[in-house]
Amino acid sequence: MEKSTWTTKVGLAQMLKGGVIMDVVTVEQARIAEEAGAVAVMALERVPADIRAQGGVARMSDPELIAAIKAAVTIPVMAKARIGHFVEAQVIEVLGIDYIDESEVLTPADEEYHINKHKFTIPFVCGCRNLGEALRRLAEGAAMLRTKGEAGTGNVVEAVRHFRTVQGDIRRLQSMDEDELFTAAKNLQAPYELVKQVAASGRLPVVNFAAGGIATPADAALMMQLGVDGVFVGSGIFKSGNPMQRARAIVEATTHYRDAEIIARVSKGLGEAMVGINIDQIPAEQLMAKRGW
Amino acid sequence: MNVGILALQGDVREHSEILRRIGVRPVEVRLPKHLAAVDRLIIPGGESTAIGRLLTLYDLIAPLRARAGRDLAIWGTCAGAILLARTVLDMKQGGQPGLEVMDITVRRNAYGSQLDSFELPLNMPVLGDEPLPGVFIRAPQIESVGPTVRVLARLPSGAVVAAQQGRMMATTFHPELTSDDRVHRYFLEL
C-alpha cells in the first residue's frame, strides 16, 4: 500500500471539481458552509477582507482553530501557510487536515523561495497569475492551482484577468512548433517538460480553481463558463448580509453555470453583497496578487 | 444505450474521457429532464454531502429511486457508493440525503484524512486475473452487504471495496483516475 502518491494528491482536487471551497473563521461558519453544499472549507483566523482592513502581518491560523474546524465537519479542510514558510506547513501537516494553501493572502515569509512541496505528504494548492507562475508552482510540487484574483475585494476583475491570461498563454503554446517551445519555456521561466506537456494537452496538468473576488452567484458562473474547474469564495460569503442563503446560491450557480434561468432564480433576494473595492484604489504595495513569483 | 454521468459536482470529466476512449459519448445529467434521456448512469467521485444536497434541491431523488437497478443501470464511485447505500455511517452532523437503493452499509472517510489516501493493486475476479489499479481518496468502506449483493473485490484486510446488486454497482475507489477501462466496460454490460 502506497500512501500520499502524486495520483492521490492530484486526485483529491479532481474530486472537488464543480464545487465551491469556502473561507471560514469559526466552527459555526464551517457548519454553515457544509450545510450549504461546500466541497471543502478553508480554515482561517481572518478572511482576506479583514486582513486587508486591519493590516499588520498575517500568519498561519491558530492550530487549535484549525483542529476545531476539522472536528466539526466531514468535508475536506484546508489551511493557509505563508509563502516560503515551510515550518507553518509542517505544523499544518501534523494536524491531519487535507490540503495546504501556500497563500499570498498571508504575508510572505520568504521573498525568494516558495516551499519545496515535494517534501510533504500533504498536498498543496498555490496561486498563479499566468502560465509561467502556474508551472513554477507545479515544478515545486503543487498538486492543485488557483488563479489568484485579488482577495478580499469582492471584485472579480482580477480573477478574470488571471484566468484569461493563463488560457491565452496555453493557446499560444498550442500554436507553436516543437522548436519554438524551447524558447517559450525560457520566456515563461518554466520547466521545458511541463511546457511541452501543456502544449500537447491544451490544458494545465492539475485542477485549477478561480479565487480572489468572487462575491455573487453570477461571478461564480462567469468563472465556470470561462473554464475554471471550481471556485474559492473567501470574504464574499461571510461578509455578506445573509451568508447561508448566499452560500447555497453560489453552490447552485456553480453546478448550473450554463443555466441562466437557475442563476437568475438563486440570485433573487440575496440581500447585501459584500462591499467591493475597486482595484485602482488599492495602493500598489497592498496588492496581494503580486506576492509570489 | 444512452449513458449519463451525474454532473452536479465531482470528477465528471475523468469518467467522460474513459467512456469516450471506448466509443461511448456520455451525457451530463443535472436535471430530471436529462435523467429521463439515459438508461445507464455513473455517479462520480466528489463530496457526497454536496451532491446529496443538489440531488434533493433539483428533484432527482424520486426518479432515481424509482429507476435504479430497474430500467436504469447505476454505478457509484466513492461518493457515488455512499449515495447508493441503504445505510451510511459517519454522516455529517444532522444527517445527509442519499438514494438508499443498494443493500450495503457504507462508512464515510473510513481510512482517515487525505494523508491516509492510498494506492493498491486490487484483485477483481470478474475482470480476469490481471490486477486492477486501486486509487482510494478519503475513501469510504463497504462495511456489510445484504444477501442479494455480490462482493466483487476486497482489500487484503478483507474490507469490501466493490459490490454489485443486479444492475447496481458500488466501488469505493476510482477506476476513472487510471488508464484501466475494465470496470467501465463491465458497467456497460450490467
CSV table of C-alpha atoms in Angstrom, one decimal:
chain,number,residue,atom,x,y,z
A,1,MET,CA,0.0,0.0,0.0
A,2,GLU,CA,1.4,3.4,-1.1
A,3,LYS,CA,0.2,6.5,0.7
A,4,SER,CA,0.2,10.1,-0.4
A,5,THR,CA,1.1,9.4,-4.0
A,6,TRP,CA,1.0,12.0,-6.7
A,7,THR,CA,-2.2,10.4,-8.0
A,8,THR,CA,-3.9,10.7,-4.6
A,9,LYS,CA,-2.7,14.3,-4.1
A,10,VAL,CA,-3.9,15.5,-7.5
A,11,GLY,CA,-6.9,13.1,-7.2
A,12,LEU,CA,-8.4,14.9,-4.2
A,13,ALA,CA,-8.5,18.1,-6.2
A,14,GLN,CA,-10.2,16.2,-9.0
A,15,MET,CA,-12.9,15.2,-6.6
A,16,LEU,CA,-13.5,18.9,-5.6
A,17,LYS,CA,-14.3,19.9,-9.2
A,18,GLY,CA,-17.5,21.7,-10.0
A,19,GLY,CA,-17.7,22.7,-6.3
A,20,VAL,CA,-17.2,25.7,-4.0
A,21,ILE,CA,-14.5,25.9,-1.4
A,22,MET,CA,-15.4,28.5,1.3
A,23,ASP,CA,-13.3,30.5,3.7
A,24,VAL,CA,-14.5,30.1,7.3
A,25,VAL,CA,-13.2,31.6,10.6
A,26,THR,CA,-15.3,29.8,13.2
A,27,VAL,CA,-16.8,26.3,13.8
A,28,GLU,CA,-20.3,27.8,13.2
A,29,GLN,CA,-19.3,29.2,9.8
A,30,ALA,CA,-17.8,25.8,8.9
A,31,ARG,CA,-21.1,24.1,9.6
A,32,ILE,CA,-23.0,26.6,7.6
A,33,ALA,CA,-20.6,26.0,4.7
A,34,GLU,CA,-21.0,22.2,4.9
A,35,GLU,CA,-24.8,22.6,5.2
A,36,ALA,CA,-24.9,24.8,2.1
A,37,GLY,CA,-23.0,22.3,0.0
A,38,ALA,CA,-19.4,23.4,0.1
A,39,VAL,CA,-17.0,20.7,-1.1
A,40,ALA,CA,-14.3,21.9,1.3
A,41,VAL,CA,-13.6,24.7,3.8
A,42,MET,CA,-10.5,26.9,4.2
A,43,ALA,CA,-9.9,27.4,8.0
A,44,LEU,CA,-8.7,30.9,8.7
A,45,GLU,CA,-8.5,33.4,11.6
A,46,ARG,CA,-9.4,36.4,9.4
A,47,VAL,CA,-11.0,36.5,6.0
A,48,PRO,CA,-9.0,38.4,3.4
A,49,ALA,CA,-11.2,41.5,3.6
A,50,ASP,CA,-10.4,41.8,7.3
A,51,ILE,CA,-6.7,41.2,6.7
A,52,ARG,CA,-6.8,44.0,4.2
A,53,ALA,CA,-8.7,46.3,6.5
A,54,GLN,CA,-6.7,45.6,9.7
A,55,GLY,CA,-3.2,45.4,8.1
A,56,GLY,CA,-0.3,44.0,10.0
A,57,VAL,CA,1.4,40.7,9.4
A,58,ALA,CA,-1.0,37.9,8.5
A,59,ARG,CA,0.2,34.4,9.6
A,60,MET,CA,-1.0,30.8,9.8
A,61,SER,CA,-4.1,30.3,11.9
A,62,ASP,CA,-4.0,29.1,15.4
A,63,PRO,CA,-3.7,25.2,15.2
A,64,GLU,CA,-6.5,25.0,17.8
A,65,LEU,CA,-8.9,26.7,15.4
A,66,ILE,CA,-7.9,24.5,12.5
A,67,ALA,CA,-8.3,21.4,14.7
A,68,ALA,CA,-11.7,22.5,15.9
A,69,ILE,CA,-12.9,23.2,12.4
A,70,LYS,CA,-11.6,19.8,11.3
A,71,ALA,CA,-13.6,18.1,14.1
A,72,ALA,CA,-16.8,20.0,13.2
A,73,VAL,CA,-17.2,18.9,9.6
A,74,THR,CA,-16.9,15.8,7.4
A,75,ILE,CA,-15.8,17.6,4.2
A,76,PRO,CA,-12.1,18.2,3.5
A,77,VAL,CA,-10.4,21.0,5.4
A,78,MET,CA,-7.7,23.3,4.0
A,79,ALA,CA,-5.5,25.8,5.8
A,80,LYS,CA,-3.1,28.5,4.7
A,81,ALA,CA,0.7,28.8,5.2
A,82,ARG,CA,2.8,31.9,4.3
A,83,ILE,CA,4.7,31.7,1.1
A,84,GLY,CA,8.0,30.1,1.8
A,85,HIS,CA,7.2,29.3,5.5
A,86,PHE,CA,7.8,25.6,5.4
A,87,VAL,CA,7.6,25.3,9.2
A,88,GLU,CA,4.0,26.6,9.2
A,89,ALA,CA,3.4,23.9,6.5
A,90,GLN,CA,5.0,21.3,8.8
A,91,VAL,CA,2.7,22.3,11.6
A,92,ILE,CA,-0.4,22.2,9.5
A,93,GLU,CA,0.6,18.8,8.1
A,94,VAL,CA,0.7,17.2,11.5
A,95,LEU,CA,-2.9,18.4,12.2
A,96,GLY,CA,-4.1,15.8,9.8
A,97,ILE,CA,-6.1,18.1,7.6
A,98,ASP,CA,-6.4,17.6,3.8
A,99,TYR,CA,-4.7,20.4,1.8
A,100,ILE,CA,-2.4,23.4,2.4
A,101,ASP,CA,-2.8,26.6,0.6
A,102,GLU,CA,0.6,28.4,0.2
A,103,SER,CA,-1.1,31.7,0.0
A,104,GLU,CA,-0.3,35.3,-1.0
A,105,VAL,CA,-3.2,36.4,1.2
A,106,LEU,CA,-0.8,35.9,4.2
A,107,THR,CA,2.4,38.0,4.5
A,108,PRO,CA,5.2,36.2,2.7
A,109,ALA,CA,7.9,34.7,4.9
A,110,ASP,CA,10.5,34.4,2.1
A,111,GLU,CA,10.8,36.8,-0.8
A,112,GLU,CA,12.9,34.4,-3.0
A,113,TYR,CA,11.9,30.8,-2.4
A,114,HIS,CA,8.5,29.1,-2.2
A,115,ILE,CA,8.0,26.0,-0.1
A,116,ASN,CA,9.5,22.8,-1.6
A,117,LYS,CA,6.2,21.0,-1.6
A,118,HIS,CA,7.7,17.7,-2.8
A,119,LYS,CA,9.0,17.2,0.8
A,120,PHE,CA,5.4,16.9,2.2
A,121,THR,CA,2.9,14.1,2.3
A,122,ILE,CA,0.0,16.6,2.4
A,123,PRO,CA,-0.9,18.1,-1.0
A,124,PHE,CA,-0.6,21.9,-1.7
A,125,VAL,CA,-2.6,24.4,-3.7
A,126,CYS,CA,-0.9,27.5,-4.9
A,127,GLY,CA,-1.9,30.8,-6.6
A,128,CYS,CA,-0.9,31.9,-10.1
A,129,ARG,CA,-1.5,34.9,-12.4
A,130,ASN,CA,-0.1,33.4,-15.6
A,131,LEU,CA,1.1,30.1,-17.0
A,132,GLY,CA,4.7,30.7,-16.1
A,133,GLU,CA,3.8,31.1,-12.4
A,134,ALA,CA,1.5,28.1,-12.6
A,135,LEU,CA,4.2,25.8,-14.0
A,136,ARG,CA,6.8,27.0,-11.5
A,137,ARG,CA,4.5,26.1,-8.6
A,138,LEU,CA,3.9,22.7,-10.2
A,139,ALA,CA,7.6,22.2,-10.5
A,140,GLU,CA,7.9,22.8,-6.8
A,141,GLY,CA,5.2,20.2,-6.1
A,142,ALA,CA,1.9,21.9,-6.0
A,143,ALA,CA,-0.9,19.4,-6.8
A,144,MET,CA,-3.7,22.0,-7.4
A,145,LEU,CA,-3.7,25.6,-8.7
A,146,ARG,CA,-5.9,28.6,-8.3
A,147,THR,CA,-5.8,31.8,-10.2
A,148,LYS,CA,-5.1,34.4,-7.6
A,149,GLY,CA,-7.6,37.2,-8.4
A,150,GLU,CA,-7.4,39.9,-5.7
A,151,ALA,CA,-8.5,38.5,-2.4
A,152,GLY,CA,-10.8,40.5,-0.1
A,153,THR,CA,-12.1,42.9,-2.7
A,154,GLY,CA,-15.4,41.4,-3.8
A,155,ASN,CA,-14.2,42.5,-7.3
A,156,VAL,CA,-14.0,39.7,-9.8
A,157,VAL,CA,-11.9,41.6,-12.4
A,158,GLU,CA,-8.5,40.3,-11.3
A,159,ALA,CA,-9.8,36.7,-11.2
A,160,VAL,CA,-11.0,37.1,-14.8
A,161,ARG,CA,-7.7,38.7,-15.8
A,162,HIS,CA,-5.6,36.0,-14.3
A,163,PHE,CA,-7.6,33.1,-15.7
A,164,ARG,CA,-7.8,34.7,-19.2
A,165,THR,CA,-4.0,35.2,-19.1
A,166,VAL,CA,-3.4,31.5,-18.2
A,167,GLN,CA,-5.7,30.4,-21.0
A,168,GLY,CA,-4.1,32.8,-23.5
A,169,ASP,CA,-0.7,31.6,-22.6
A,170,ILE,CA,-1.8,28.0,-23.2
A,171,ARG,CA,-3.3,28.8,-26.5
A,172,ARG,CA,-0.1,30.5,-27.7
A,173,LEU,CA,1.8,27.4,-26.7
A,174,GLN,CA,-0.6,25.2,-28.7
A,175,SER,CA,0.2,27.3,-31.9
A,176,MET,CA,3.9,26.8,-31.6
A,177,ASP,CA,6.0,24.1,-33.3
A,178,GLU,CA,8.4,21.9,-31.4
A,179,ASP,CA,11.4,24.2,-32.0
A,180,GLU,CA,9.7,27.2,-30.6
A,181,LEU,CA,8.7,25.5,-27.3
A,182,PHE,CA,12.3,25.6,-26.0
A,183,THR,CA,12.3,29.4,-26.2
A,184,ALA,CA,8.8,29.5,-24.9
A,185,ALA,CA,9.9,27.6,-21.8
A,186,LYS,CA,12.8,30.1,-21.3
A,187,ASN,CA,10.4,33.1,-21.7
A,188,LEU,CA,7.8,31.6,-19.3
A,189,GLN,CA,10.6,30.7,-16.9
A,190,ALA,CA,9.1,27.3,-16.6
A,191,PRO,CA,10.5,23.7,-17.0
A,192,TYR,CA,10.5,22.6,-20.6
A,193,GLU,CA,8.9,19.2,-19.9
A,194,LEU,CA,5.8,20.9,-18.3
A,195,VAL,CA,5.7,23.4,-21.2
A,196,LYS,CA,5.7,20.6,-23.7
A,197,GLN,CA,3.0,18.7,-21.8
A,198,VAL,CA,0.7,21.8,-21.7
A,199,ALA,CA,1.3,22.5,-25.4
A,200,ALA,CA,0.3,18.9,-26.3
A,201,SER,CA,-2.8,18.6,-24.0
A,202,GLY,CA,-4.0,22.2,-24.2
A,203,ARG,CA,-4.6,22.5,-20.5
A,204,LEU,CA,-3.0,22.6,-17.1
A,205,PRO,CA,-1.8,19.2,-15.8
A,206,VAL,CA,-3.7,19.7,-12.5
A,207,VAL,CA,-7.1,21.1,-11.4
A,208,ASN,CA,-7.4,24.9,-11.4
A,209,PHE,CA,-9.9,26.8,-9.4
A,210,ALA,CA,-10.7,30.5,-9.5
A,211,ALA,CA,-10.2,32.7,-6.4
A,212,GLY,CA,-9.9,36.3,-5.3
A,213,GLY,CA,-13.0,38.5,-5.7
A,214,ILE,CA,-15.9,36.1,-6.3
A,215,ALA,CA,-18.9,37.6,-4.4
A,216,THR,CA,-22.1,36.6,-6.3
A,217,PRO,CA,-23.7,33.5,-8.0
A,218,ALA,CA,-23.1,35.2,-11.3
A,219,ASP,CA,-19.4,35.8,-10.5
A,220,ALA,CA,-19.0,32.0,-9.8
A,221,ALA,CA,-20.9,31.1,-13.0
A,222,LEU,CA,-18.8,33.6,-15.0
A,223,MET,CA,-15.6,31.9,-13.9
A,224,MET,CA,-17.0,28.4,-14.6
A,225,GLN,CA,-18.1,29.4,-18.1
A,226,LEU,CA,-14.6,30.8,-18.7
A,227,GLY,CA,-13.4,27.3,-18.0
A,228,VAL,CA,-12.1,27.0,-14.3
A,229,ASP,CA,-12.8,23.7,-12.5
A,230,GLY,CA,-14.4,25.2,-9.4
A,231,VAL,CA,-14.3,28.3,-7.2
A,232,PHE,CA,-12.9,29.5,-3.9
A,233,VAL,CA,-15.1,32.1,-2.2
A,234,GLY,CA,-13.4,34.0,0.6
A,235,SER,CA,-14.8,37.1,2.1
A,236,GLY,CA,-17.8,37.0,-0.3
A,237,ILE,CA,-20.0,34.8,1.8
A,238,PHE,CA,-19.5,35.6,5.4
A,239,LYS,CA,-19.1,39.4,4.8
A,240,SER,CA,-22.5,39.5,3.1
A,241,GLY,CA,-25.9,40.1,4.6
A,242,ASN,CA,-27.2,36.5,4.5
A,243,PRO,CA,-24.3,34.1,4.4
A,244,MET,CA,-26.4,30.8,4.4
A,245,GLN,CA,-28.6,31.9,1.5
A,246,ARG,CA,-25.6,33.3,-0.5
A,247,ALA,CA,-23.5,30.2,0.1
A,248,ARG,CA,-26.3,28.0,-1.2
A,249,ALA,CA,-26.9,30.2,-4.2
A,250,ILE,CA,-23.2,30.2,-5.1
A,251,VAL,CA,-23.1,26.4,-4.9
A,252,GLU,CA,-26.2,26.1,-7.2
A,253,ALA,CA,-24.8,28.6,-9.7
A,254,THR,CA,-21.5,26.8,-9.8
A,255,THR,CA,-23.3,23.5,-10.7
A,256,HIS,CA,-25.7,25.0,-13.1
A,257,TYR,CA,-23.3,27.6,-14.5
A,258,ARG,CA,-24.7,27.5,-18.0
A,259,ASP,CA,-28.3,27.8,-17.0
A,260,ALA,CA,-29.2,31.5,-16.8
A,261,GLU,CA,-32.7,30.8,-15.5
A,262,ILE,CA,-31.4,28.9,-12.5
A,263,ILE,CA,-28.7,31.6,-11.9
A,264,ALA,CA,-31.4,34.3,-12.0
A,265,ARG,CA,-33.6,32.4,-9.6
A,266,VAL,CA,-30.9,31.8,-7.0
A,267,SER,CA,-29.7,35.4,-7.3
A,268,LYS,CA,-33.1,36.8,-6.2
A,269,GLY,CA,-33.4,38.5,-2.8
A,270,LEU,CA,-29.9,37.5,-1.5
A,271,GLY,CA,-29.6,40.7,0.5
A,272,GLU,CA,-26.5,42.8,0.5
A,273,ALA,CA,-23.3,41.5,-1.2
A,274,MET,CA,-20.0,42.4,0.5
A,275,VAL,CA,-18.9,46.0,-0.2
A,276,GLY,CA,-16.5,45.8,-3.0
A,277,ILE,CA,-13.2,47.6,-3.6
A,278,ASN,CA,-12.0,49.0,-6.9
A,279,ILE,CA,-8.6,47.6,-7.7
A,280,ASP,CA,-7.2,51.0,-8.8
A,281,GLN,CA,-8.0,52.5,-5.4
A,282,ILE,CA,-5.7,50.0,-3.6
A,283,PRO,CA,-2.2,51.2,-3.1
A,284,ALA,CA,0.2,49.1,-5.2
A,285,GLU,CA,2.1,47.8,-2.2
A,286,GLN,CA,-1.2,46.4,-0.7
A,287,LEU,CA,-2.0,44.2,-3.8
A,288,MET,CA,-1.8,40.6,-2.6
A,289,ALA,CA,-1.6,39.0,-6.1
A,290,LYS,CA,1.9,40.5,-6.6
A,291,ARG,CA,3.2,38.4,-3.8
A,292,GLY,CA,4.8,35.2,-5.0
A,293,TRP,CA,6.7,35.0,-8.3
B,1,MET,CA,-27.7,2.7,-25.0
B,2,ASN,CA,-27.6,6.2,-23.5
B,3,VAL,CA,-25.0,6.6,-20.8
B,4,GLY,CA,-25.2,9.6,-18.4
B,5,ILE,CA,-22.8,10.9,-15.8
B,6,LEU,CA,-24.4,12.7,-12.8
B,7,ALA,CA,-22.7,16.2,-13.2
B,8,LEU,CA,-23.8,18.0,-10.1
B,9,GLN,CA,-20.2,18.0,-8.8
B,10,GLY,CA,-17.1,15.8,-8.9
B,11,ASP,CA,-14.8,14.1,-11.3
B,12,VAL,CA,-17.2,14.0,-14.2
B,13,ARG,CA,-14.6,14.7,-16.9
B,14,GLU,CA,-12.4,11.7,-15.9
B,15,HIS,CA,-15.4,9.3,-16.3
B,16,SER,CA,-16.3,11.0,-19.6
B,17,GLU,CA,-12.8,10.7,-21.0
B,18,ILE,CA,-12.6,6.9,-20.3
B,19,LEU,CA,-16.1,6.4,-21.9
B,20,ARG,CA,-15.1,8.4,-25.0
B,21,ARG,CA,-12.0,6.3,-25.3
B,22,ILE,CA,-14.1,3.1,-25.5
B,23,GLY,CA,-16.5,4.7,-28.0
B,24,VAL,CA,-19.4,5.9,-25.8
B,25,ARG,CA,-20.5,9.5,-25.7
B,26,PRO,CA,-22.0,10.2,-22.3
B,27,VAL,CA,-24.4,13.0,-21.5
B,28,GLU,CA,-24.2,15.2,-18.4
B,29,VAL,CA,-27.1,14.8,-16.0
B,30,ARG,CA,-28.0,17.8,-13.8
B,31,LEU,CA,-31.8,17.9,-14.0
B,32,PRO,CA,-34.7,15.4,-14.2
B,33,LYS,CA,-35.1,16.1,-18.0
B,34,HIS,CA,-31.5,14.9,-18.6
B,35,LEU,CA,-32.0,11.8,-16.4
B,36,ALA,CA,-35.1,10.8,-18.4
B,37,ALA,CA,-32.9,10.5,-21.5
B,38,VAL,CA,-30.5,8.0,-20.2
B,39,ASP,CA,-30.6,4.2,-19.3
B,40,ARG,CA,-27.2,4.0,-17.6
B,41,LEU,CA,-25.8,6.4,-15.0
B,42,ILE,CA,-22.5,6.9,-13.3
B,43,ILE,CA,-22.4,8.8,-10.0
B,44,PRO,CA,-18.8,10.2,-9.9
B,45,GLY,CA,-16.4,10.8,-7.1
B,46,GLY,CA,-16.9,14.1,-5.3
B,47,GLU,CA,-18.4,15.2,-2.0
B,48,SER,CA,-21.4,13.1,-1.0
B,49,THR,CA,-22.9,16.0,1.1
B,50,ALA,CA,-22.7,18.5,-1.7
B,51,ILE,CA,-24.1,16.1,-4.3
B,52,GLY,CA,-26.8,14.8,-2.0
B,53,ARG,CA,-28.0,18.4,-1.3
B,54,LEU,CA,-28.2,19.1,-5.1
B,55,LEU,CA,-30.0,15.8,-5.8
B,56,THR,CA,-32.7,16.9,-3.3
B,57,LEU,CA,-32.9,20.5,-4.5
B,58,TYR,CA,-33.3,19.5,-8.1
B,59,ASP,CA,-35.9,16.7,-7.6
B,60,LEU,CA,-33.6,13.9,-8.7
B,61,ILE,CA,-34.0,11.6,-5.7
B,62,ALA,CA,-37.5,10.3,-6.5
B,63,PRO,CA,-36.9,9.4,-10.2
B,64,LEU,CA,-33.5,7.8,-9.3
B,65,ARG,CA,-35.1,5.7,-6.6
B,66,ALA,CA,-37.9,4.6,-8.9
B,67,ARG,CA,-35.5,3.6,-11.7
B,68,ALA,CA,-32.2,2.5,-10.1
B,69,GLY,CA,-31.5,-1.2,-10.9
B,70,ARG,CA,-34.6,-1.5,-13.0
B,71,ASP,CA,-34.6,0.4,-16.3
B,72,LEU,CA,-31.5,2.4,-15.1
B,73,ALA,CA,-28.2,0.6,-14.6
B,74,ILE,CA,-26.3,2.6,-12.0
B,75,TRP,CA,-22.7,2.7,-10.7
B,76,GLY,CA,-21.3,4.9,-7.9
B,77,THR,CA,-17.6,5.6,-7.4
B,78,CYS,CA,-16.5,6.7,-3.9
B,79,ALA,CA,-19.1,9.5,-3.1
B,80,GLY,CA,-21.4,7.7,-5.6
B,81,ALA,CA,-21.1,4.5,-3.5
B,82,ILE,CA,-22.1,6.5,-0.4
B,83,LEU,CA,-25.1,7.9,-2.3
B,84,LEU,CA,-26.3,4.4,-3.4
B,85,ALA,CA,-26.0,2.8,0.1
B,86,ARG,CA,-29.1,1.9,2.1
B,87,THR,CA,-27.2,2.8,5.3
B,88,VAL,CA,-24.5,5.4,5.7
B,89,LEU,CA,-22.2,5.6,8.8
B,90,ASP,CA,-20.4,8.8,9.9
B,91,MET,CA,-22.7,11.2,8.1
B,92,LYS,CA,-22.3,14.9,8.6
B,93,GLN,CA,-23.9,16.4,11.6
B,94,GLY,CA,-27.7,16.4,11.1
B,95,GLY,CA,-27.5,13.6,8.5
B,96,GLN,CA,-27.4,13.8,4.7
B,97,PRO,CA,-29.7,12.8,1.9
B,98,GLY,CA,-28.9,9.7,-0.2
B,99,LEU,CA,-30.7,7.3,-2.6
B,100,GLU,CA,-30.8,4.3,-0.2
B,101,VAL,CA,-31.3,1.9,-3.1
B,102,MET,CA,-28.5,-0.6,-2.7
B,103,ASP,CA,-28.4,-3.1,0.2
B,104,ILE,CA,-25.0,-2.1,1.5
B,105,THR,CA,-23.7,-0.3,4.6
B,106,VAL,CA,-21.0,2.3,3.9
B,107,ARG,CA,-18.8,4.2,6.3
B,108,ARG,CA,-17.5,7.6,5.1
B,109,ASN,CA,-13.8,8.6,5.3
B,110,ALA,CA,-13.2,5.1,6.7
B,111,TYR,CA,-9.4,5.3,6.4
B,112,GLY,CA,-8.8,8.8,7.8
B,113,SER,CA,-7.9,12.1,6.2
B,114,GLN,CA,-6.2,12.9,2.9
B,115,LEU,CA,-2.9,11.8,4.5
B,116,ASP,CA,-4.3,8.2,4.6
B,117,SER,CA,-5.3,8.2,0.9
B,118,PHE,CA,-3.6,5.3,-0.9
B,119,GLU,CA,-3.0,3.2,-4.0
B,120,LEU,CA,-3.0,-0.6,-4.0
B,121,PRO,CA,-3.4,-3.2,-6.8
B,122,LEU,CA,-6.8,-5.0,-6.4
B,123,ASN,CA,-7.9,-8.4,-7.4
B,124,MET,CA,-11.3,-8.2,-9.0
B,125,PRO,CA,-12.1,-11.8,-10.4
B,126,VAL,CA,-14.9,-10.7,-12.7
B,127,LEU,CA,-12.4,-8.7,-14.7
B,128,GLY,CA,-9.9,-11.5,-15.1
B,129,ASP,CA,-6.5,-12.3,-13.5
B,130,GLU,CA,-4.7,-9.0,-14.2
B,131,PRO,CA,-4.8,-6.9,-11.0
B,132,LEU,CA,-6.7,-3.6,-11.2
B,133,PRO,CA,-5.0,-0.3,-10.1
B,134,GLY,CA,-6.9,0.8,-7.0
B,135,VAL,CA,-6.9,4.5,-6.1
B,136,PHE,CA,-8.5,5.4,-2.7
B,137,ILE,CA,-9.0,9.0,-1.9
B,138,ARG,CA,-10.5,9.9,1.5
B,139,ALA,CA,-12.3,6.7,0.7
B,140,PRO,CA,-15.4,5.1,2.2
B,141,GLN,CA,-15.6,1.4,3.0
B,142,ILE,CA,-18.4,-1.1,2.5
B,143,GLU,CA,-18.9,-2.5,6.0
B,144,SER,CA,-21.6,-5.0,5.3
B,145,VAL,CA,-23.7,-6.3,2.3
B,146,GLY,CA,-27.2,-7.8,2.1
B,147,PRO,CA,-27.9,-11.3,1.0
B,148,THR,CA,-28.5,-10.4,-2.7
B,149,VAL,CA,-25.3,-8.4,-3.0
B,150,ARG,CA,-22.3,-9.9,-4.7
B,151,VAL,CA,-18.8,-8.8,-3.4
B,152,LEU,CA,-16.6,-8.0,-6.4
B,153,ALA,CA,-13.4,-7.0,-4.7
B,154,ARG,CA,-11.8,-6.9,-1.2
B,155,LEU,CA,-8.6,-5.4,0.2
B,156,PRO,CA,-6.1,-7.9,1.7
B,157,SER,CA,-7.6,-7.0,5.1
B,158,GLY,CA,-10.9,-8.4,3.9
B,159,ALA,CA,-12.6,-5.0,3.6
B,160,VAL,CA,-15.1,-4.9,0.8
B,161,VAL,CA,-14.3,-2.2,-1.9
B,162,ALA,CA,-16.6,-3.2,-4.8
B,163,ALA,CA,-20.0,-4.8,-4.8
B,164,GLN,CA,-22.9,-5.5,-7.2
B,165,GLN,CA,-26.6,-6.0,-6.7
B,166,GLY,CA,-28.2,-6.8,-10.1
B,167,ARG,CA,-27.9,-3.6,-12.2
B,168,MET,CA,-26.4,-1.6,-9.4
B,169,MET,CA,-22.7,-1.4,-8.6
B,170,ALA,CA,-20.6,0.4,-6.0
B,171,THR,CA,-16.8,0.9,-5.9
B,172,THR,CA,-15.1,2.8,-3.1
B,173,PHE,CA,-12.1,3.5,-5.4
B,174,HIS,CA,-11.6,5.4,-8.6
B,175,PRO,CA,-11.1,3.4,-11.8
B,176,GLU,CA,-11.7,6.7,-13.7
B,177,LEU,CA,-8.3,8.1,-12.4
B,178,THR,CA,-6.4,5.2,-14.0
B,179,SER,CA,-5.9,4.1,-17.6
B,180,ASP,CA,-7.6,0.8,-17.0
B,181,ASP,CA,-11.1,0.8,-18.5
B,182,ARG,CA,-12.2,-2.7,-17.5
B,183,VAL,CA,-14.6,-1.5,-14.8
B,184,HIS,CA,-16.3,0.9,-17.2
B,185,ARG,CA,-16.6,-1.9,-19.8
B,186,TYR,CA,-18.1,-4.2,-17.1
B,187,PHE,CA,-20.6,-1.5,-16.1
B,188,LEU,CA,-21.7,-1.1,-19.8
B,189,GLU,CA,-22.7,-4.8,-19.7
B,190,LEU,CA,-24.6,-4.6,-16.4
